[in-house]
Short mmCIF file of C-alpha atoms in Angstrom, two decimals:
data_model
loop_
_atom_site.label_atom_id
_atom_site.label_comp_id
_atom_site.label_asym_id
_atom_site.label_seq_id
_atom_site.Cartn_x
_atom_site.Cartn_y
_atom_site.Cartn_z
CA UNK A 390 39.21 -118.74 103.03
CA UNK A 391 35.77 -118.83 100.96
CA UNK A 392 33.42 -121.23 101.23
CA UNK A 393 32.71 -122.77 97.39
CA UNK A 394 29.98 -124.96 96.96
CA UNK A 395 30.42 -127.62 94.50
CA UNK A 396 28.46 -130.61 93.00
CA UNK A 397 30.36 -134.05 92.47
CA UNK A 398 29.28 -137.24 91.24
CA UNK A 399 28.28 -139.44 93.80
CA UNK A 400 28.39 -142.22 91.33
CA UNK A 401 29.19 -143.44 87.70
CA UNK A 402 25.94 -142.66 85.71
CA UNK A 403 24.42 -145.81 85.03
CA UNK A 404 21.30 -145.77 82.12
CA UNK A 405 19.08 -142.40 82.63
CA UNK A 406 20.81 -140.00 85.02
CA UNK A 407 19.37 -139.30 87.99
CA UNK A 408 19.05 -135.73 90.84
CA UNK A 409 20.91 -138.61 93.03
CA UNK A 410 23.50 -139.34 91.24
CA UNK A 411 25.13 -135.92 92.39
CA UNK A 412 26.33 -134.81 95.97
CA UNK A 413 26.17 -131.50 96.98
CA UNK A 414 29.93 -130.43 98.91
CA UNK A 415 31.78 -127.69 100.52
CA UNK A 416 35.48 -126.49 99.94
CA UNK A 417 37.26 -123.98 101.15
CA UNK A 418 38.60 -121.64 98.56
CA UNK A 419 42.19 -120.17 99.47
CA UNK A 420 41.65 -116.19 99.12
CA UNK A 421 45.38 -115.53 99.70
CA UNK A 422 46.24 -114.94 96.53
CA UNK A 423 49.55 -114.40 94.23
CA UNK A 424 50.72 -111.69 91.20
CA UNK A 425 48.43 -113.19 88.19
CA UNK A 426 45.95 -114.95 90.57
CA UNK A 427 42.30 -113.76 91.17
CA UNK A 428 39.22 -115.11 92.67
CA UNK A 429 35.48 -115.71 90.79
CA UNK A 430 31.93 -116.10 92.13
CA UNK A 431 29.86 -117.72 89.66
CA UNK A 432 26.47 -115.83 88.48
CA UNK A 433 25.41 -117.91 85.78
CA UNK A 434 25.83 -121.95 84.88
CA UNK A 435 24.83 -124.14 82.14
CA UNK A 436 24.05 -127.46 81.89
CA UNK A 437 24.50 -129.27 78.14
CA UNK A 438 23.71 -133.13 76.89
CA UNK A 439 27.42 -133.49 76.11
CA UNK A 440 28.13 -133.51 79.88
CA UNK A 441 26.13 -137.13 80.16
CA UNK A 442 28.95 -138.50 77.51
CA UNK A 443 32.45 -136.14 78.68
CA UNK A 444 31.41 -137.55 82.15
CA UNK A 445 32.56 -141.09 81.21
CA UNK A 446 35.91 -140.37 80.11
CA UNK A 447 36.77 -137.21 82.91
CA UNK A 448 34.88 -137.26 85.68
CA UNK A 449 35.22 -139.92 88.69
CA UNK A 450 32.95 -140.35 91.65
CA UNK A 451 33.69 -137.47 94.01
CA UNK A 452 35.05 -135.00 91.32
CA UNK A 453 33.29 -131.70 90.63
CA UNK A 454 30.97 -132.19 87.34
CA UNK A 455 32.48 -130.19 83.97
CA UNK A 456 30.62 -126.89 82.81
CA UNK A 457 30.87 -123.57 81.50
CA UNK A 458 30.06 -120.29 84.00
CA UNK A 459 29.84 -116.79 83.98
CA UNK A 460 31.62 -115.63 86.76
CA UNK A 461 32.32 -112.15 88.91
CA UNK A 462 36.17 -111.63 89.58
CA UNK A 463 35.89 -110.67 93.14
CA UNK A 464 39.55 -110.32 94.35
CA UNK A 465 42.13 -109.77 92.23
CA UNK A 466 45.97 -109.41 91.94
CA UNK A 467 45.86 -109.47 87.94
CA UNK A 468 45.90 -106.60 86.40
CA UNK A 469 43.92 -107.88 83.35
CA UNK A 470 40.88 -109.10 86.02
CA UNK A 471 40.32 -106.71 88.00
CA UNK A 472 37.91 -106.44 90.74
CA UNK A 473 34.26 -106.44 88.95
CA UNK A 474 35.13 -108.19 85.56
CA UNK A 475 33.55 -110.86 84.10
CA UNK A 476 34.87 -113.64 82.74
CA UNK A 477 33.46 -116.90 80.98
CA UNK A 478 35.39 -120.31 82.05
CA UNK A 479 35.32 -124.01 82.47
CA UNK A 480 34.87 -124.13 85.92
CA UNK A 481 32.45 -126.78 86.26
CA UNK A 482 29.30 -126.95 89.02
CA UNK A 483 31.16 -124.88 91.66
CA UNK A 484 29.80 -121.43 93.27
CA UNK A 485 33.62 -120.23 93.50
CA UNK A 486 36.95 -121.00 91.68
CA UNK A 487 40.84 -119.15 92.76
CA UNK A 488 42.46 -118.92 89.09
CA UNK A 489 46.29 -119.41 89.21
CA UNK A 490 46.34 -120.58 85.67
CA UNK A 491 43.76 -119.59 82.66
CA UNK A 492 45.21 -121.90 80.14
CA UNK A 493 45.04 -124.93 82.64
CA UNK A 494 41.41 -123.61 84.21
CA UNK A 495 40.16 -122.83 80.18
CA UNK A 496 39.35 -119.17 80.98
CA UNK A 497 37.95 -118.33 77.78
CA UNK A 498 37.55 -114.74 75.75
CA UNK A 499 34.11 -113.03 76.59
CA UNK A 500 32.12 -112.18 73.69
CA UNK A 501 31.33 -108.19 73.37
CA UNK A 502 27.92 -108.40 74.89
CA UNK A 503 26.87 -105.01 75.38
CA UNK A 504 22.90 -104.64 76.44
CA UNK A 505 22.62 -107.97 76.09
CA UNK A 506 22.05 -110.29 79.12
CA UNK A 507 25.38 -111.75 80.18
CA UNK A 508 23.54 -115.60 80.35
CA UNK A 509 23.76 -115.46 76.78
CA UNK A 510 27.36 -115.42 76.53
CA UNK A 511 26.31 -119.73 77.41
CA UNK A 512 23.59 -119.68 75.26
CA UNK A 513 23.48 -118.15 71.97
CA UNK A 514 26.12 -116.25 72.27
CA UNK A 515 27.91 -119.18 73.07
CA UNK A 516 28.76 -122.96 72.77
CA UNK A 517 25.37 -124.02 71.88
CA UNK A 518 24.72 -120.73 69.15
CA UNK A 519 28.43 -121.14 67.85
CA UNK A 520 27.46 -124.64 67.24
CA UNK A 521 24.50 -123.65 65.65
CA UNK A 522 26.36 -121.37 63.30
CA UNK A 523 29.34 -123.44 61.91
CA UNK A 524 27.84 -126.59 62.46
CA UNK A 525 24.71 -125.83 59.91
CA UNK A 526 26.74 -123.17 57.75
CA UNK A 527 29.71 -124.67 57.56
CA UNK A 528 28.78 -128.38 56.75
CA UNK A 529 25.36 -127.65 55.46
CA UNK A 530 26.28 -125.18 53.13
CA UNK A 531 22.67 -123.93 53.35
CA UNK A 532 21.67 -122.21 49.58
CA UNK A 533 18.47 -119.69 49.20
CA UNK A 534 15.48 -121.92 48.51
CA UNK A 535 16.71 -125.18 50.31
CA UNK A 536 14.46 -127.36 52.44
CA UNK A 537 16.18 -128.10 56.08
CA UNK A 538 15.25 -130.58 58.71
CA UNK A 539 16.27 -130.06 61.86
CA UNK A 540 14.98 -132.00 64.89
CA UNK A 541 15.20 -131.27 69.02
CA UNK A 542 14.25 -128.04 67.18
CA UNK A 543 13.49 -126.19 70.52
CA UNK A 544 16.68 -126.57 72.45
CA UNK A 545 19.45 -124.69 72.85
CA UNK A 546 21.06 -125.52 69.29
CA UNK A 547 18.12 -126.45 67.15
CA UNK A 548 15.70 -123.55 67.63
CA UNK A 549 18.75 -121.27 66.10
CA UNK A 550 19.37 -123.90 63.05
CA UNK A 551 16.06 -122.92 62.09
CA UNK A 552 16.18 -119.43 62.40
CA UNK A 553 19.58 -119.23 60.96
CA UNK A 554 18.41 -121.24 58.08
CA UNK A 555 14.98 -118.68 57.69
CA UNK A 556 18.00 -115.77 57.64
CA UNK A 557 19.68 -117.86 54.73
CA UNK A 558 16.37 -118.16 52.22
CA UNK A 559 15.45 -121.58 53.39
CA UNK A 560 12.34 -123.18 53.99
CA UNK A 561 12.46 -124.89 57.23
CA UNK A 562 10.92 -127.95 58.88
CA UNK A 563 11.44 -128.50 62.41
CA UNK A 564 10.09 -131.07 65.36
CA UNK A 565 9.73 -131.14 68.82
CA UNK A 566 7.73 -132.93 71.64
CA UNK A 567 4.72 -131.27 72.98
CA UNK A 568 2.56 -128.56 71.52
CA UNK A 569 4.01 -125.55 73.21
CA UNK A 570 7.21 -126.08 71.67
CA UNK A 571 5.84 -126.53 68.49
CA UNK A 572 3.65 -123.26 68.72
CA UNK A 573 6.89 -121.36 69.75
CA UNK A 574 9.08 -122.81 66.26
CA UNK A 575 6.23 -121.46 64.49
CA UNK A 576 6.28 -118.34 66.07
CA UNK A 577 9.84 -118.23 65.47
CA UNK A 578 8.83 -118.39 61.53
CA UNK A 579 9.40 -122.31 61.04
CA UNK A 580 7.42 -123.50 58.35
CA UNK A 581 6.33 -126.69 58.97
CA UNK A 582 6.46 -128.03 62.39
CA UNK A 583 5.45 -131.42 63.97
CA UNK A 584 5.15 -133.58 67.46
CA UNK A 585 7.02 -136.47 66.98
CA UNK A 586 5.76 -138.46 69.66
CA UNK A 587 2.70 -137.80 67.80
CA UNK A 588 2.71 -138.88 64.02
CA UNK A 589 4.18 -141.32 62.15
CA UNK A 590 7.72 -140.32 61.62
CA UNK A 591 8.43 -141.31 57.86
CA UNK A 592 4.92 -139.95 56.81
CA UNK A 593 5.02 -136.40 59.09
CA UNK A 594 8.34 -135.83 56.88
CA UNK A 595 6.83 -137.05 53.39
CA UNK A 596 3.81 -134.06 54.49
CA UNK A 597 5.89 -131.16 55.27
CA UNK A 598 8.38 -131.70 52.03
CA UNK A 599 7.22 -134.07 49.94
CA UNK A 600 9.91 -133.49 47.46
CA UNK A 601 12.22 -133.95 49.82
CA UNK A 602 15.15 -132.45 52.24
CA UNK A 603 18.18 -130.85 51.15
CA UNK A 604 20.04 -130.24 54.35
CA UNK A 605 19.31 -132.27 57.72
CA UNK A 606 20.73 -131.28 61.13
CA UNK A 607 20.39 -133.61 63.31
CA UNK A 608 19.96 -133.59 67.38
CA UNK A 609 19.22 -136.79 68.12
CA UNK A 610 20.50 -139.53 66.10
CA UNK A 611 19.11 -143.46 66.11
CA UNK A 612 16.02 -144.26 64.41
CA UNK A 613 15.07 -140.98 63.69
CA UNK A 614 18.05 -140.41 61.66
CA UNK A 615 17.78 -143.50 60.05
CA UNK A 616 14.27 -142.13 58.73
CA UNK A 617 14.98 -138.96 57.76
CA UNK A 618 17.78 -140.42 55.42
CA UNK A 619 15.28 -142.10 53.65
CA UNK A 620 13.86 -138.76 52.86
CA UNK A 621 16.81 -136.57 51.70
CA UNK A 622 17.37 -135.45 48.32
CA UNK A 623 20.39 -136.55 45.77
CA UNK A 624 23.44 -135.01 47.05
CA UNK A 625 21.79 -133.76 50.49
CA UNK A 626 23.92 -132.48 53.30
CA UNK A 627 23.75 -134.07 56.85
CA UNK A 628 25.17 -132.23 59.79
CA UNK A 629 25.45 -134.53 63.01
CA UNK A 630 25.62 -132.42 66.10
CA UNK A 631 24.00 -134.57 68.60
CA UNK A 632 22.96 -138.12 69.67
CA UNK A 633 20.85 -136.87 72.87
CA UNK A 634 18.47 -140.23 72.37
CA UNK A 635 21.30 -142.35 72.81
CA UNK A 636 22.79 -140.54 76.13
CA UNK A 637 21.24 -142.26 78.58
CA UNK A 638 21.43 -145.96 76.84
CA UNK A 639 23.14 -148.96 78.54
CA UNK A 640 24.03 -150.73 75.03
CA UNK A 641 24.23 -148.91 71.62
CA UNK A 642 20.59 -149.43 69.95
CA UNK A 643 20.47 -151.91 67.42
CA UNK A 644 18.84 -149.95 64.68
CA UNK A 645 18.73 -150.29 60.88
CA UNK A 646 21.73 -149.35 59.43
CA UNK A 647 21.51 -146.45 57.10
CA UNK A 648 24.47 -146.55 54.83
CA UNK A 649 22.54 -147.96 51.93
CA UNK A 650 20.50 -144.30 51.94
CA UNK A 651 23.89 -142.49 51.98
CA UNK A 652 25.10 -144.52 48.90
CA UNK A 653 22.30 -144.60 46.88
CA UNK A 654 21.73 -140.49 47.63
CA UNK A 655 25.46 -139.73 47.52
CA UNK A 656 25.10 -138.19 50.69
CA UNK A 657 27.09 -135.48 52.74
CA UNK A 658 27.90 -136.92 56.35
CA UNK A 659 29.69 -135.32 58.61
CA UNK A 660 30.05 -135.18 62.15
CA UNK A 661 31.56 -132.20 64.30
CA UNK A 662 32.62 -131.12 67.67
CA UNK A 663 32.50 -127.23 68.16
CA UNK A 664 36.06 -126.72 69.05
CA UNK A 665 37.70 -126.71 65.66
CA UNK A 666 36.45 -123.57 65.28
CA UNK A 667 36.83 -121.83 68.27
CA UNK A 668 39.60 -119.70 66.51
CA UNK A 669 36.70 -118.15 64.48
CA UNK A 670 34.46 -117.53 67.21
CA UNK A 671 34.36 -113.89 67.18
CA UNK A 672 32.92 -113.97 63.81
CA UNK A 673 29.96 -115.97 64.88
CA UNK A 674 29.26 -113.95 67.71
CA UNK A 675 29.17 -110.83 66.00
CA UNK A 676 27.15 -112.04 63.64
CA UNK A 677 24.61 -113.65 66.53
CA UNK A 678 24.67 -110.39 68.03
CA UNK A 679 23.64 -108.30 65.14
CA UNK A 680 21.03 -110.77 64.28
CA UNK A 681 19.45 -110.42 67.83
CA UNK A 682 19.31 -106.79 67.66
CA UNK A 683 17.97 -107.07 64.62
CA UNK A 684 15.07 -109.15 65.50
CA UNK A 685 16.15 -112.05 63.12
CA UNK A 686 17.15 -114.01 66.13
CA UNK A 687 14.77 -114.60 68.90
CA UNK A 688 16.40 -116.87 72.34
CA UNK A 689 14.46 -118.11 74.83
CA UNK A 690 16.06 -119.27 78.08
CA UNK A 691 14.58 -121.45 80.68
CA UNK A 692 15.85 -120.53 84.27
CA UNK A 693 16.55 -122.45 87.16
CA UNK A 694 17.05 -119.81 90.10
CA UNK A 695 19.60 -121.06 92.51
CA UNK A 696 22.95 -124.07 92.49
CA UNK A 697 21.02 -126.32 93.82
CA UNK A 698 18.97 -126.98 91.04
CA UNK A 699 21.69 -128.14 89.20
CA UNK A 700 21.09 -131.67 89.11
CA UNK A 701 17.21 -130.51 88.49
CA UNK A 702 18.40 -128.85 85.60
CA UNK A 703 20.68 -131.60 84.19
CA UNK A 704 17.99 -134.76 84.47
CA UNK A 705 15.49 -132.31 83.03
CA UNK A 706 17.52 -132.11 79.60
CA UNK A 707 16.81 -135.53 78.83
CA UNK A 708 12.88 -135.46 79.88
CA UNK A 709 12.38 -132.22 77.40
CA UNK A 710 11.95 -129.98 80.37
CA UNK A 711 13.53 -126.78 78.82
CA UNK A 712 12.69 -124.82 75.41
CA UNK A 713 15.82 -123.33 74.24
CA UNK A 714 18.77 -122.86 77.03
CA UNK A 715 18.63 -124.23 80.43
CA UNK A 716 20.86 -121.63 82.37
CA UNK A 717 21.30 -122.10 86.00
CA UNK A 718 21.38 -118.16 87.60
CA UNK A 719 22.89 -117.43 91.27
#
């Protein structure tokens, strides 16, 4: 047997998540294993907004909370895994997993990483960068000389929107909420950056393109959505990746209602979950990849050593704690 450690919910979240809402747990792992069956120690975790929402519907109190990992096979009796391989699955907050099944247990393709760290295979080189990629190219449609908005512009997704959209010809506007984020999207070649706990909203985007914005992705959703509307061009192109103000809300805000903006502009408004396009993957990871190595992608990571800042990790998502990808490392 091997001791796993594993974080469950210790309650239904219930307005802003809390460190207590999780309980930290011990199972024993069976190590006797079968032909096809191997065992994995986790080195890297990740912890994403979307896990405050899929929690509702999946998870109930006691159960291990949903995630990606980077894990170490470290006994084997598959051929394919052998002892030392690494392997990228949806193995939730848990320190060690026995895989019987990698349909059922979502044991996903590794990306070819090379020299590059293997925490990026959950970062950019992964869910959050893949949704960077299709989500802005693929329903943005991004054309040399276009002005984007993009705003949480210095997490995981955003900050690679913009630099993605800089590769493309673009001239890019991006927010975030303190100064050292906004001094890091600059030095990542945004053009026009703001706080946004700091300025008028409507009049911060009326400075930095006064003629307007041709392609919005958008983080956050609510009222800030509802502005920026306001401020697209005829025939703009809205991406909706994420609602991260909303998360940790008891009721759905009341806001104004922006479909007047989308008429009158003949906007493009679509919204998108990842997944359809995991069959293409491989082509937005290669790309990533040569973009890195070329220096026309820069990642930053922010790194909580140890599992039992999990919960640390998670809570600090919604405060603004990390600039680009909070990665949990063994």
């Amino acid at each position: 047997m091997v001791k796993s450690k594993v974080w469950t919910l210790k309650r239904k979240f219930d307005g802003k998540v809390q460190t207590s809402d999780f309980d930290l747990v011990e199972e024993e792992v069976s190590d006797d294993l079968k032909d096809g069956e191997y065992l994995i120690e986790a080195l890297h975790w990740t912890v994403d907004p979307y896990m405050r929402t899929r929690e509702v519907g999946n998870v109930e109190r006691n159960q291990c909370m949903p995630g990606e990992q980077i894990a170490k096979v470290i006994a084997s009796k598959n051929s394919s895994r052998p002892v030392g391989s690494i392997v990228r699955v949806f193995a939730g907050w848990r320190t060690h997993t026995k895989i019987i099944n990698e349909q059922e247990q979502r044991v996903g393709r590794m990306p070819e990483m090379n020299d590059l760290p293997l925490s990026l295979a959950l970062g950019t080189m992964g869910m959050p960068g893949m949704t960077a990629y299709f989500g802005f190219l693929e329903l943005c449609q991004p054309k040399k000389g276009d002005t984007v908005l993009v705003n949480g512009a210095a997490g995981a997704v955003g900050n690679l929107v913009g630099q993605i959209a800089k590769i493309k010809g673009c001239k890019v506007v991006g927010c975030a909420g303190n100064e050292d984020k906004c001094k890091w999207l600059k030095e990542l070649g945004f053009d026009e950056v703001f706080n946004y706990k700091k300025v008028d909203l409507s009049e911060a985007l009326k400075t930095a393109a006064p003629d307007g914005y041709d392609c919005f992705f958008d983080n956050i959703g609510a009222d800030f959505t509802s502005t920026a509307l306001k401020h697209m061009k005829l025939f703009g192109r809205v991406s909706i990746c994420g609602q991260i103000s909303m998360y940790n809300d008891k009721e759905p805000p009341r806001g104004v209602y922006p479909f007047m903006d989308i008429l009158a502009k003949q906007l493009k408004v679509e919204g998108f979950l990842v997944s359809r396009w995991y069959p293409r993957w491989a082509e937005g990871e290669k790309d990533m990849a040569q973009w890195i190595r070329e220096g026309k992608i820069k990642y930053k990571e922010t790194i909580y050593k140890g599992f039992e800042n999990m919960p640390t990790a998670f809570v600090g998502l919604f405060d603004g704690a990390n600039t680009g990808k909070a990665i949990i490392s063994s």
